[in-house]
PDB file of C-alpha atoms and ligand atoms in Angstrom:
ATOM      1  CA  MET A 150      12.619 124.187 170.634  1.00 44.00           C
ATOM      2  CA  PRO A 151      16.409 123.219 170.894  1.00 46.00           C
ATOM      3  CA  ASN A 152      17.515 126.629 171.002  1.00 48.00           C
ATOM      4  CA  GLN A 153      15.909 127.779 173.967  1.00 68.00           C
ATOM      5  CA  LYS A 154      17.892 125.087 176.139  1.00 86.00           C
ATOM      6  CA  GLN A 155      20.330 125.815 178.590  1.00 92.00           C
ATOM      7  CA  LYS A 156      23.396 126.611 176.794  1.00 95.00           C
ATOM      8  CA  ILE A 157      26.663 124.571 177.525  1.00 96.00           C
ATOM      9  CA  ILE A 158      30.515 125.826 176.826  1.00 97.00           C
ATOM     10  CA  ILE A 159      32.886 123.165 177.466  1.00 98.00           C
ATOM     11  CA  ALA A 160      36.560 123.716 177.838  1.00 98.00           C
ATOM     12  CA  ASN A 161      38.756 121.004 176.510  1.00 98.00           C
ATOM     13  CA  TRP A 162      42.338 121.768 178.003  1.00 98.00           C
ATOM     14  CA  LYS A 163      43.743 118.547 176.360  1.00 98.00           C
ATOM     15  CA  MET A 164      47.336 117.947 177.657  1.00 98.00           C
ATOM     16  CA  ASN A 165      47.652 121.516 179.251  1.00 98.00           C
ATOM     17  CA  PRO A 166      48.563 123.413 181.147  1.00 98.00           C
ATOM     18  CA  ALA A 167      51.893 121.906 181.907  1.00 97.00           C
ATOM     19  CA  SER A 168      51.842 122.284 185.659  1.00 97.00           C
ATOM     20  CA  PHE A 169      48.997 122.393 188.103  1.00 96.00           C
ATOM     21  CA  ILE A 170      49.890 126.069 189.482  1.00 97.00           C
ATOM     22  CA  GLU A 171      49.191 127.055 185.658  1.00 98.00           C
ATOM     23  CA  ALA A 172      46.033 125.302 185.895  1.00 97.00           C
ATOM     24  CA  GLU A 173      44.913 127.210 189.036  1.00 96.00           C
ATOM     25  CA  ASN A 174      45.731 130.219 187.706  1.00 97.00           C
ATOM     26  CA  LEU A 175      43.865 129.702 184.424  1.00 97.00           C
ATOM     27  CA  LEU A 176      40.928 128.618 186.439  1.00 96.00           C
ATOM     28  CA  LYS A 177      41.241 131.797 188.535  1.00 95.00           C
ATOM     29  CA  THR A 178      41.247 134.033 185.497  1.00 96.00           C
ATOM     30  CA  ILE A 179      38.025 132.160 183.964  1.00 95.00           C
ATOM     31  CA  LYS A 180      36.334 132.514 187.359  1.00 93.00           C
ATOM     32  CA  SER A 181      37.112 136.223 187.853  1.00 93.00           C
ATOM     33  CA  GLY A 182      36.323 136.949 184.256  1.00 94.00           C
ATOM     34  CA  ILE A 183      32.843 135.212 183.843  1.00 93.00           C
ATOM     35  CA  LYS A 184      29.640 136.953 184.697  1.00 89.00           C
ATOM     36  CA  LYS A 185      26.855 134.827 186.101  1.00 79.00           C
ATOM     37  CA  SER A 186      24.294 133.516 183.570  1.00 78.00           C
ATOM     38  CA  ASP A 187      21.463 131.196 184.727  1.00 82.00           C
ATOM     39  CA  ASN A 188      20.971 129.809 181.338  1.00 85.00           C
ATOM     40  CA  LEU A 189      24.698 128.671 181.009  1.00 93.00           C
ATOM     41  CA  LYS A 190      26.502 125.427 181.793  1.00 94.00           C
ATOM     42  CA  ILE A 191      30.319 125.779 181.984  1.00 96.00           C
ATOM     43  CA  VAL A 192      32.414 122.392 181.998  1.00 97.00           C
ATOM     44  CA  ILE A 193      36.121 122.364 182.440  1.00 98.00           C
ATOM     45  CA  CYS A 194      37.703 119.265 181.363  1.00 98.00           C
ATOM     46  CA  PRO A 195      41.465 119.424 182.530  1.00 98.00           C
ATOM     47  CA  PRO A 196      44.070 116.639 182.568  1.00 98.00           C
ATOM     48  CA  ALA A 197      42.747 114.031 184.805  1.00 98.00           C
ATOM     49  CA  VAL A 198      45.200 114.409 187.293  1.00 97.00           C
ATOM     50  CA  TYR A 199      44.168 117.948 188.139  1.00 97.00           C
ATOM     51  CA  LEU A 200      40.747 117.048 188.672  1.00 97.00           C
ATOM     52  CA  PRO A 201      40.504 116.352 192.564  1.00 95.00           C
ATOM     53  CA  LYS A 202      42.199 119.544 192.910  1.00 94.00           C
ATOM     54  CA  MET A 203      40.002 121.612 190.890  1.00 93.00           C
ATOM     55  CA  LYS A 204      36.703 122.386 193.431  1.00 84.00           C
ATOM     56  CA  PRO A 205      33.989 122.724 191.244  1.00 83.00           C
ATOM     57  CA  ASN A 206      31.350 125.605 192.309  1.00 82.00           C
ATOM     58  CA  SER A 207      28.048 126.646 191.160  1.00 80.00           C
ATOM     59  CA  ASN A 208      29.598 128.573 188.116  1.00 81.00           C
ATOM     60  CA  PHE A 209      31.240 125.603 186.646  1.00 91.00           C
ATOM     61  CA  ASP A 210      31.284 121.714 186.670  1.00 95.00           C
ATOM     62  CA  LEU A 211      34.149 119.106 185.755  1.00 97.00           C
ATOM     63  CA  GLY A 212      34.776 116.622 182.850  1.00 98.00           C
ATOM     64  CA  ILE A 213      37.371 114.239 181.965  1.00 98.00           C
ATOM     65  CA  GLN A 214      38.851 113.986 178.378  1.00 98.00           C
ATOM     66  CA  ASN A 215      38.419 110.116 177.986  1.00 98.00           C
ATOM     67  CA  ILE A 216      37.516 107.159 180.102  1.00 98.00           C
ATOM     68  CA  PHE A 217      38.101 103.476 179.727  1.00 98.00           C
ATOM     69  CA  TRP A 218      35.281 101.166 178.988  1.00 98.00           C
ATOM     70  CA  GLU A 219      35.854  98.453 182.052  1.00 98.00           C
ATOM     71  CA  ASP A 220      35.021  99.691 185.526  1.00 98.00           C
ATOM     72  CA  LYS A 221      38.003  98.067 186.933  1.00 98.00           C
ATOM     73  CA  GLY A 222      40.885  95.517 186.166  1.00 98.00           C
ATOM     74  CA  ALA A 223      44.274  94.842 184.842  1.00 98.00           C
ATOM     75  CA  TYR A 224      44.397  97.875 182.185  1.00 98.00           C
ATOM     76  CA  THR A 225      47.515  99.603 182.740  1.00 98.00           C
ATOM     77  CA  GLY A 226      47.331 103.557 182.433  1.00 97.00           C
ATOM     78  CA  GLU A 227      43.431 103.724 182.071  1.00 98.00           C
ATOM     79  CA  ILE A 228      41.023 105.374 184.149  1.00 98.00           C
ATOM     80  CA  SER A 229      37.652 104.036 184.640  1.00 98.00           C
ATOM     81  CA  ALA A 230      34.325 105.663 184.645  1.00 98.00           C
ATOM     82  CA  PRO A 231      33.927 105.065 188.562  1.00 98.00           C
ATOM     83  CA  ILE A 232      37.352 106.522 189.243  1.00 98.00           C
ATOM     84  CA  ALA A 233      36.455 109.627 186.845  1.00 98.00           C
ATOM     85  CA  LYS A 234      33.550 110.171 189.022  1.00 97.00           C
ATOM     86  CA  LYS A 235      35.540 109.704 192.526  1.00 97.00           C
ATOM     87  CA  LEU A 236      37.981 112.410 190.957  1.00 96.00           C
ATOM     88  CA  GLY A 237      35.060 114.837 190.551  1.00 96.00           C
ATOM     89  CA  ALA A 238      34.020 114.662 187.028  1.00 97.00           C
ATOM     90  CA  ASN A 239      30.420 114.823 185.830  1.00 97.00           C
ATOM     91  CA  TYR A 240      30.986 114.662 182.319  1.00 98.00           C
ATOM     92  CA  ALA A 241      32.985 112.608 180.031  1.00 98.00           C
ATOM     93  CA  ILE A 242      34.583 113.591 176.519  1.00 98.00           C
ATOM     94  CA  ILE A 243      34.350 110.476 174.361  1.00 98.00           C
ATOM     95  CA  GLY A 244      35.488 109.801 170.837  1.00 98.00           C
ATOM     96  CA  HIS A 245      37.518 112.789 170.355  1.00 98.00           C
ATOM     97  CA  SER A 246      39.312 112.915 166.944  1.00 98.00           C
ATOM     98  CA  GLU A 247      42.583 113.176 168.535  1.00 98.00           C
ATOM     99  CA  ARG A 248      41.941 109.858 170.263  1.00 98.00           C
ATOM    100  CA  ARG A 249      40.628 108.443 167.321  1.00 98.00           C
ATOM    101  CA  ILE A 250      43.836 109.481 165.284  1.00 98.00           C
ATOM    102  CA  TYR A 251      46.688 109.197 167.809  1.00 98.00           C
ATOM    103  CA  LEU A 252      45.293 106.033 169.640  1.00 97.00           C
ATOM    104  CA  ASN A 253      43.501 104.283 167.095  1.00 98.00           C
ATOM    105  CA  GLU A 254      40.105 104.451 169.075  1.00 98.00           C
ATOM    106  CA  THR A 255      37.375 103.078 166.970  1.00 98.00           C
ATOM    107  CA  ASP A 256      33.797 103.535 166.906  1.00 98.00           C
ATOM    108  CA  GLU A 257      33.488 100.199 168.575  1.00 98.00           C
ATOM    109  CA  MET A 258      35.416 101.347 171.648  1.00 98.00           C
ATOM    110  CA  VAL A 259      33.618 104.631 171.657  1.00 98.00           C
ATOM    111  CA  ASN A 260      30.314 102.710 171.752  1.00 98.00           C
ATOM    112  CA  LYS A 261      31.777 100.625 174.899  1.00 98.00           C
ATOM    113  CA  LYS A 262      32.829 103.805 176.349  1.00 98.00           C
ATOM    114  CA  ILE A 263      29.478 105.517 176.020  1.00 98.00           C
ATOM    115  CA  LYS A 264      27.966 102.706 177.888  1.00 97.00           C
ATOM    116  CA  ALA A 265      30.697 102.828 180.599  1.00 98.00           C
ATOM    117  CA  ALA A 266      30.061 106.427 181.175  1.00 98.00           C
ATOM    118  CA  LEU A 267      26.047 106.012 181.170  1.00 97.00           C
ATOM    119  CA  LYS A 268      26.147 103.040 183.516  1.00 97.00           C
ATOM    120  CA  ASN A 269      28.411 105.178 185.733  1.00 97.00           C
ATOM    121  CA  ASN A 270      26.210 108.535 185.812  1.00 96.00           C
ATOM    122  CA  LEU A 271      29.049 110.287 183.631  1.00 98.00           C
ATOM    123  CA  LYS A 272      27.528 112.389 180.962  1.00 98.00           C
ATOM    124  CA  PRO A 273      29.083 111.628 177.680  1.00 98.00           C
ATOM    125  CA  ILE A 274      30.021 114.273 175.249  1.00 98.00           C
ATOM    126  CA  LEU A 275      30.217 112.353 172.075  1.00 98.00           C
ATOM    127  CA  CYS A 276      32.753 113.803 169.450  1.00 98.00           C
ATOM    128  CA  ILE A 277      32.076 113.292 165.998  1.00 98.00           C
ATOM    129  CA  GLY A 278      33.353 114.627 162.760  1.00 98.00           C
ATOM    130  CA  GLU A 279      34.880 114.498 159.240  1.00 98.00           C
ATOM    131  CA  THR A 280      38.554 114.710 157.857  1.00 98.00           C
ATOM    132  CA  LEU A 281      39.217 117.477 155.127  1.00 98.00           C
ATOM    133  CA  GLU A 282      39.642 114.476 152.869  1.00 98.00           C
ATOM    134  CA  GLU A 283      36.272 113.084 153.383  1.00 98.00           C
ATOM    135  CA  LYS A 284      34.770 116.539 153.476  1.00 98.00           C
ATOM    136  CA  ASN A 285      36.448 117.196 149.958  1.00 98.00           C
ATOM    137  CA  GLN A 286      34.959 113.776 148.963  1.00 98.00           C
ATOM    138  CA  ASP A 287      31.417 115.035 150.257  1.00 98.00           C
ATOM    139  CA  LYS A 288      31.564 112.246 152.650  1.00 98.00           C
ATOM    140  CA  THR A 289      30.593 114.541 155.819  1.00 98.00           C
ATOM    141  CA  SER A 290      26.895 113.057 156.275  1.00 98.00           C
ATOM    142  CA  GLU A 291      28.191 109.520 155.657  1.00 98.00           C
ATOM    143  CA  ILE A 292      30.920 110.007 158.418  1.00 98.00           C
ATOM    144  CA  ILE A 293      28.547 111.557 161.115  1.00 98.00           C
ATOM    145  CA  SER A 294      25.803 109.206 159.971  1.00 98.00           C
ATOM    146  CA  SER A 295      27.851 106.162 160.770  1.00 98.00           C
ATOM    147  CA  GLN A 296      29.947 107.499 163.685  1.00 98.00           C
ATOM    148  CA  LEU A 297      26.842 108.694 165.291  1.00 98.00           C
ATOM    149  CA  LYS A 298      25.054 105.444 164.848  1.00 98.00           C
ATOM    150  CA  SER A 299      27.993 103.087 165.955  1.00 98.00           C
ATOM    151  CA  ALA A 300      28.419 105.134 169.038  1.00 98.00           C
ATOM    152  CA  LEU A 301      24.848 104.529 170.158  1.00 98.00           C
ATOM    153  CA  LYS A 302      24.619 100.840 168.868  1.00 98.00           C
ATOM    154  CA  ASN A 303      22.391  99.008 171.487  1.00 97.00           C
ATOM    155  CA  ILE A 304      21.592 101.986 173.574  1.00 97.00           C
ATOM    156  CA  SER A 305      18.072 102.726 174.609  1.00 95.00           C
ATOM    157  CA  LYS A 306      16.367 106.079 174.150  1.00 93.00           C
ATOM    158  CA  PHE A 307      15.827 106.075 178.000  1.00 92.00           C
ATOM    159  CA  GLN A 308      19.742 105.951 178.705  1.00 92.00           C
ATOM    160  CA  VAL A 309      20.468 109.013 176.554  1.00 91.00           C
ATOM    161  CA  PRO A 310      17.867 111.673 177.970  1.00 85.00           C
ATOM    162  CA  SER A 311      18.763 115.342 177.053  1.00 85.00           C
ATOM    163  CA  SER A 312      20.048 116.059 180.178  1.00 86.00           C
ATOM    164  CA  LYS A 313      22.731 113.131 180.162  1.00 93.00           C
ATOM    165  CA  PHE A 314      23.907 112.968 176.660  1.00 96.00           C
ATOM    166  CA  TYR A 315      25.627 115.596 174.555  1.00 98.00           C
ATOM    167  CA  VAL A 316      26.911 115.458 170.826  1.00 98.00           C
ATOM    168  CA  ALA A 317      29.618 117.708 169.794  1.00 98.00           C
ATOM    169  CA  TYR A 318      30.325 117.962 165.891  1.00 98.00           C
ATOM    170  CA  GLU A 319      33.820 118.697 165.601  1.00 98.00           C
ATOM    171  CA  PRO A 320      35.233 118.598 161.868  1.00 98.00           C
ATOM    172  CA  ILE A 321      38.648 117.312 162.240  1.00 98.00           C
ATOM    173  CA  TRP A 322      39.989 119.963 159.643  1.00 98.00           C
ATOM    174  CA  ALA A 323      38.675 122.857 161.819  1.00 98.00           C
ATOM    175  CA  ILE A 324      40.481 121.688 165.192  1.00 98.00           C
ATOM    176  CA  GLY A 325      43.588 124.081 165.898  1.00 98.00           C
ATOM    177  CA  THR A 326      43.750 125.395 162.635  1.00 98.00           C
ATOM    178  CA  GLY A 327      41.889 128.559 162.471  1.00 98.00           C
ATOM    179  CA  GLU A 328      39.637 127.196 159.899  1.00 98.00           C
ATOM    180  CA  THR A 329      35.904 126.864 160.412  1.00 98.00           C
ATOM    181  CA  PRO A 330      32.635 125.899 158.919  1.00 98.00           C
ATOM    182  CA  THR A 331      30.259 128.270 157.779  1.00 98.00           C
ATOM    183  CA  SER A 332      27.315 128.443 159.992  1.00 97.00           C
ATOM    184  CA  ASN A 333      25.115 126.883 157.418  1.00 97.00           C
ATOM    185  CA  GLU A 334      27.422 123.898 157.318  1.00 98.00           C
ATOM    186  CA  VAL A 335      27.187 123.706 161.048  1.00 98.00           C
ATOM    187  CA  MET A 336      23.754 123.927 160.886  1.00 98.00           C
ATOM    188  CA  SER A 337      23.247 121.276 158.312  1.00 98.00           C
ATOM    189  CA  ALA A 338      25.289 118.916 160.253  1.00 98.00           C
ATOM    190  CA  ALA A 339      22.860 119.565 163.421  1.00 98.00           C
ATOM    191  CA  LEU A 340      20.101 118.839 161.569  1.00 98.00           C
ATOM    192  CA  LEU A 341      21.435 115.585 160.189  1.00 98.00           C
ATOM    193  CA  ILE A 342      22.323 114.575 163.671  1.00 98.00           C
ATOM    194  CA  ARG A 343      18.823 115.456 164.816  1.00 98.00           C
ATOM    195  CA  LYS A 344      17.419 113.411 162.153  1.00 98.00           C
ATOM    196  CA  ILE A 345      19.546 110.381 162.756  1.00 98.00           C
ATOM    197  CA  ILE A 346      18.499 110.706 166.433  1.00 97.00           C
ATOM    198  CA  ALA A 347      14.871 110.924 165.495  1.00 97.00           C
ATOM    199  CA  GLY A 348      15.465 107.668 163.336  1.00 97.00           C
ATOM    200  CA  LEU A 349      17.154 105.962 166.128  1.00 97.00           C
ATOM    201  CA  TYR A 350      14.683 106.931 169.145  1.00 97.00           C
ATOM    202  CA  ASP A 351      11.982 109.383 168.479  1.00 96.00           C
ATOM    203  CA  ARG A 352      11.442 113.096 167.372  1.00 96.00           C
ATOM    204  CA  GLN A 353      10.915 114.076 171.183  1.00 96.00           C
ATOM    205  CA  THR A 354      14.556 112.932 171.902  1.00 96.00           C
ATOM    206  CA  ALA A 355      16.095 114.460 168.869  1.00 96.00           C
ATOM    207  CA  ASP A 356      14.515 117.731 169.679  1.00 96.00           C
ATOM    208  CA  ASN A 357      15.909 117.635 173.177  1.00 95.00           C
ATOM    209  CA  LEU A 358      19.283 116.828 172.487  1.00 96.00           C
ATOM    210  CA  SER A 359      21.914 119.213 173.055  1.00 97.00           C
ATOM    211  CA  ILE A 360      24.296 119.684 170.149  1.00 98.00           C
ATOM    212  CA  LEU A 361      27.845 121.605 170.514  1.00 98.00           C
ATOM    213  CA  TYR A 362      29.996 122.844 167.756  1.00 98.00           C
ATOM    214  CA  GLY A 363      33.933 122.393 168.330  1.00 98.00           C
ATOM    215  CA  GLY A 364      36.852 123.465 166.015  1.00 98.00           C
ATOM    216  CA  SER A 365      38.744 126.763 166.357  1.00 98.00           C
ATOM    217  CA  VAL A 366      36.103 128.616 168.325  1.00 98.00           C
ATOM    218  CA  THR A 367      37.066 132.150 169.711  1.00 98.00           C
ATOM    219  CA  GLY A 368      35.423 135.145 171.036  1.00 97.00           C
ATOM    220  CA  LYS A 369      34.953 136.377 167.666  1.00 97.00           C
ATOM    221  CA  ASN A 370      33.171 133.616 166.026  1.00 98.00           C
ATOM    222  CA  ALA A 371      31.401 131.989 168.819  1.00 98.00           C
ATOM    223  CA  LEU A 372      28.133 133.845 168.254  1.00 97.00           C
ATOM    224  CA  ASP A 373      27.971 132.764 164.652  1.00 97.00           C
ATOM    225  CA  PHE A 374      27.804 129.253 166.044  1.00 98.00           C
ATOM    226  CA  LEU A 375      25.414 129.959 168.795  1.00 97.00           C
ATOM    227  CA  ASP A 376      22.938 132.180 167.167  1.00 96.00           C
ATOM    228  CA  ASN A 377      23.330 131.691 163.374  1.00 96.00           C
ATOM    229  CA  ALA A 378      23.811 127.941 163.400  1.00 97.00           C
ATOM    230  CA  GLY A 379      21.399 127.663 166.554  1.00 96.00           C
ATOM    231  CA  MET A 380      23.904 125.428 168.330  1.00 97.00           C
ATOM    232  CA  ASN A 381      23.168 124.795 172.054  1.00 97.00           C
ATOM    233  CA  GLY A 382      26.754 124.788 173.161  1.00 98.00           C
ATOM    234  CA  LEU A 383      30.685 124.786 172.343  1.00 98.00           C
ATOM    235  CA  LEU A 384      33.432 122.622 172.599  1.00 98.00           C
ATOM    236  CA  VAL A 385      36.469 124.858 173.161  1.00 98.00           C
ATOM    237  CA  GLY A 386      40.105 123.779 172.845  1.00 98.00           C
ATOM    238  CA  GLY A 387      42.870 126.345 172.239  1.00 98.00           C
ATOM    239  CA  ALA A 388      40.727 129.434 173.294  1.00 98.00           C
ATOM    240  CA  SER A 389      40.000 127.864 176.784  1.00 98.00           C
ATOM    241  CA  LEU A 390      43.657 128.041 177.613  1.00 98.00           C
ATOM    242  CA  ASN A 391      43.430 131.865 177.670  1.00 98.00           C
ATOM    243  CA  GLY A 392      41.367 132.630 180.702  1.00 97.00           C
ATOM    244  CA  SER A 393      40.126 135.896 179.460  1.00 97.00           C
ATOM    245  CA  GLU A 394      39.284 134.893 176.132  1.00 98.00           C
ATOM    246  CA  PHE A 395      37.357 131.868 177.415  1.00 98.00           C
ATOM    247  CA  ALA A 396      35.400 134.116 179.700  1.00 97.00           C
ATOM    248  CA  ARG A 397      34.852 136.244 176.614  1.00 97.00           C
ATOM    249  CA  ILE A 398      33.202 133.509 174.859  1.00 97.00           C
ATOM    250  CA  VAL A 399      31.284 132.721 178.122  1.00 97.00           C
ATOM    251  CA  ASN A 400      30.060 136.134 178.525  1.00 96.00           C
ATOM    252  CA  LEU A 401      28.485 136.026 175.178  1.00 94.00           C
ATOM    253  CA  ILE A 402      25.748 134.091 176.543  1.00 91.00           C
TER     254      ILE A 402
HETATM  255  P1  13P B 770      40.402 123.908 169.367  1.00 75.99           P
HETATM  256  O1  13P B 770      39.431 125.004 169.678  1.00 75.99           O
HETATM  257  O2  13P B 770      41.751 124.058 169.636  1.00 75.99           O
HETATM  258  O3  13P B 770      40.369 123.968 167.825  1.00 75.99           O
HETATM  259  O4  13P B 770      39.957 122.415 169.603  1.00 75.99           O
HETATM  260  C1  13P B 770      38.827 122.083 169.365  1.00 75.99           C
HETATM  261  C2  13P B 770      38.687 120.666 170.035  1.00 75.99           C
HETATM  262  O5  13P B 770      39.382 119.917 169.797  1.00 75.99           O
HETATM  263  C3  13P B 770      37.765 120.734 171.196  1.00 75.99           C
HETATM  264  O6  13P B 770      37.778 119.449 171.925  1.00 75.99           O
END
């Protein structure tokens, strides 16, 4: 059953904090605040330049917030999957809506990045979700379906076993706004995601997939998504920049 899988809580620090000293302090607060739980994986995704100094331990692993799709070459400013691995990342957030919006990242680029991550043994956390306008036009299912199918184009089921691939449902209108979907809406999105995965691959792959929710997650609402909506994990932005709040979320599990 999907709900009984190991839960995963991912901190997406985005372009924060402003210095490594602050990042170190934040990490210290998180580390000292969390109680150990065997049924839990914590992944911190800091700005890439902080990765080599972050020293993961048995309590947490590291992820990168983005990668480029080629392994090397003349791509000024980009970070490849092999470089990300060498920096210490084991996970890669791919297709975050902020990159789709501010950097014009397309479904095609997302697909290439997922392939690059899988090839280099980085576990992709694929972000999908609709805008407020799309939600109001009842296009949520259409958007989820097209983003998911494009992202997985020409990727076989053997490349996306449950331990190596995650999908995060992040409605764009819920990111950083304090607005959240109801647990029923999140559950419907997750059901749809599993249905699409079952159609692309098979039922077992769909059942085994870990689906995360992201968008204005706090210590107050986290359990609603985990317990009531049955999510396998959370992708936390703003609240992960407050060490004790993030620890509070983690300690709910
Ligand atoms: P907030 O938790 O700040 O809404 O951000 C969510 C997010 O974008 C995580 O990737």
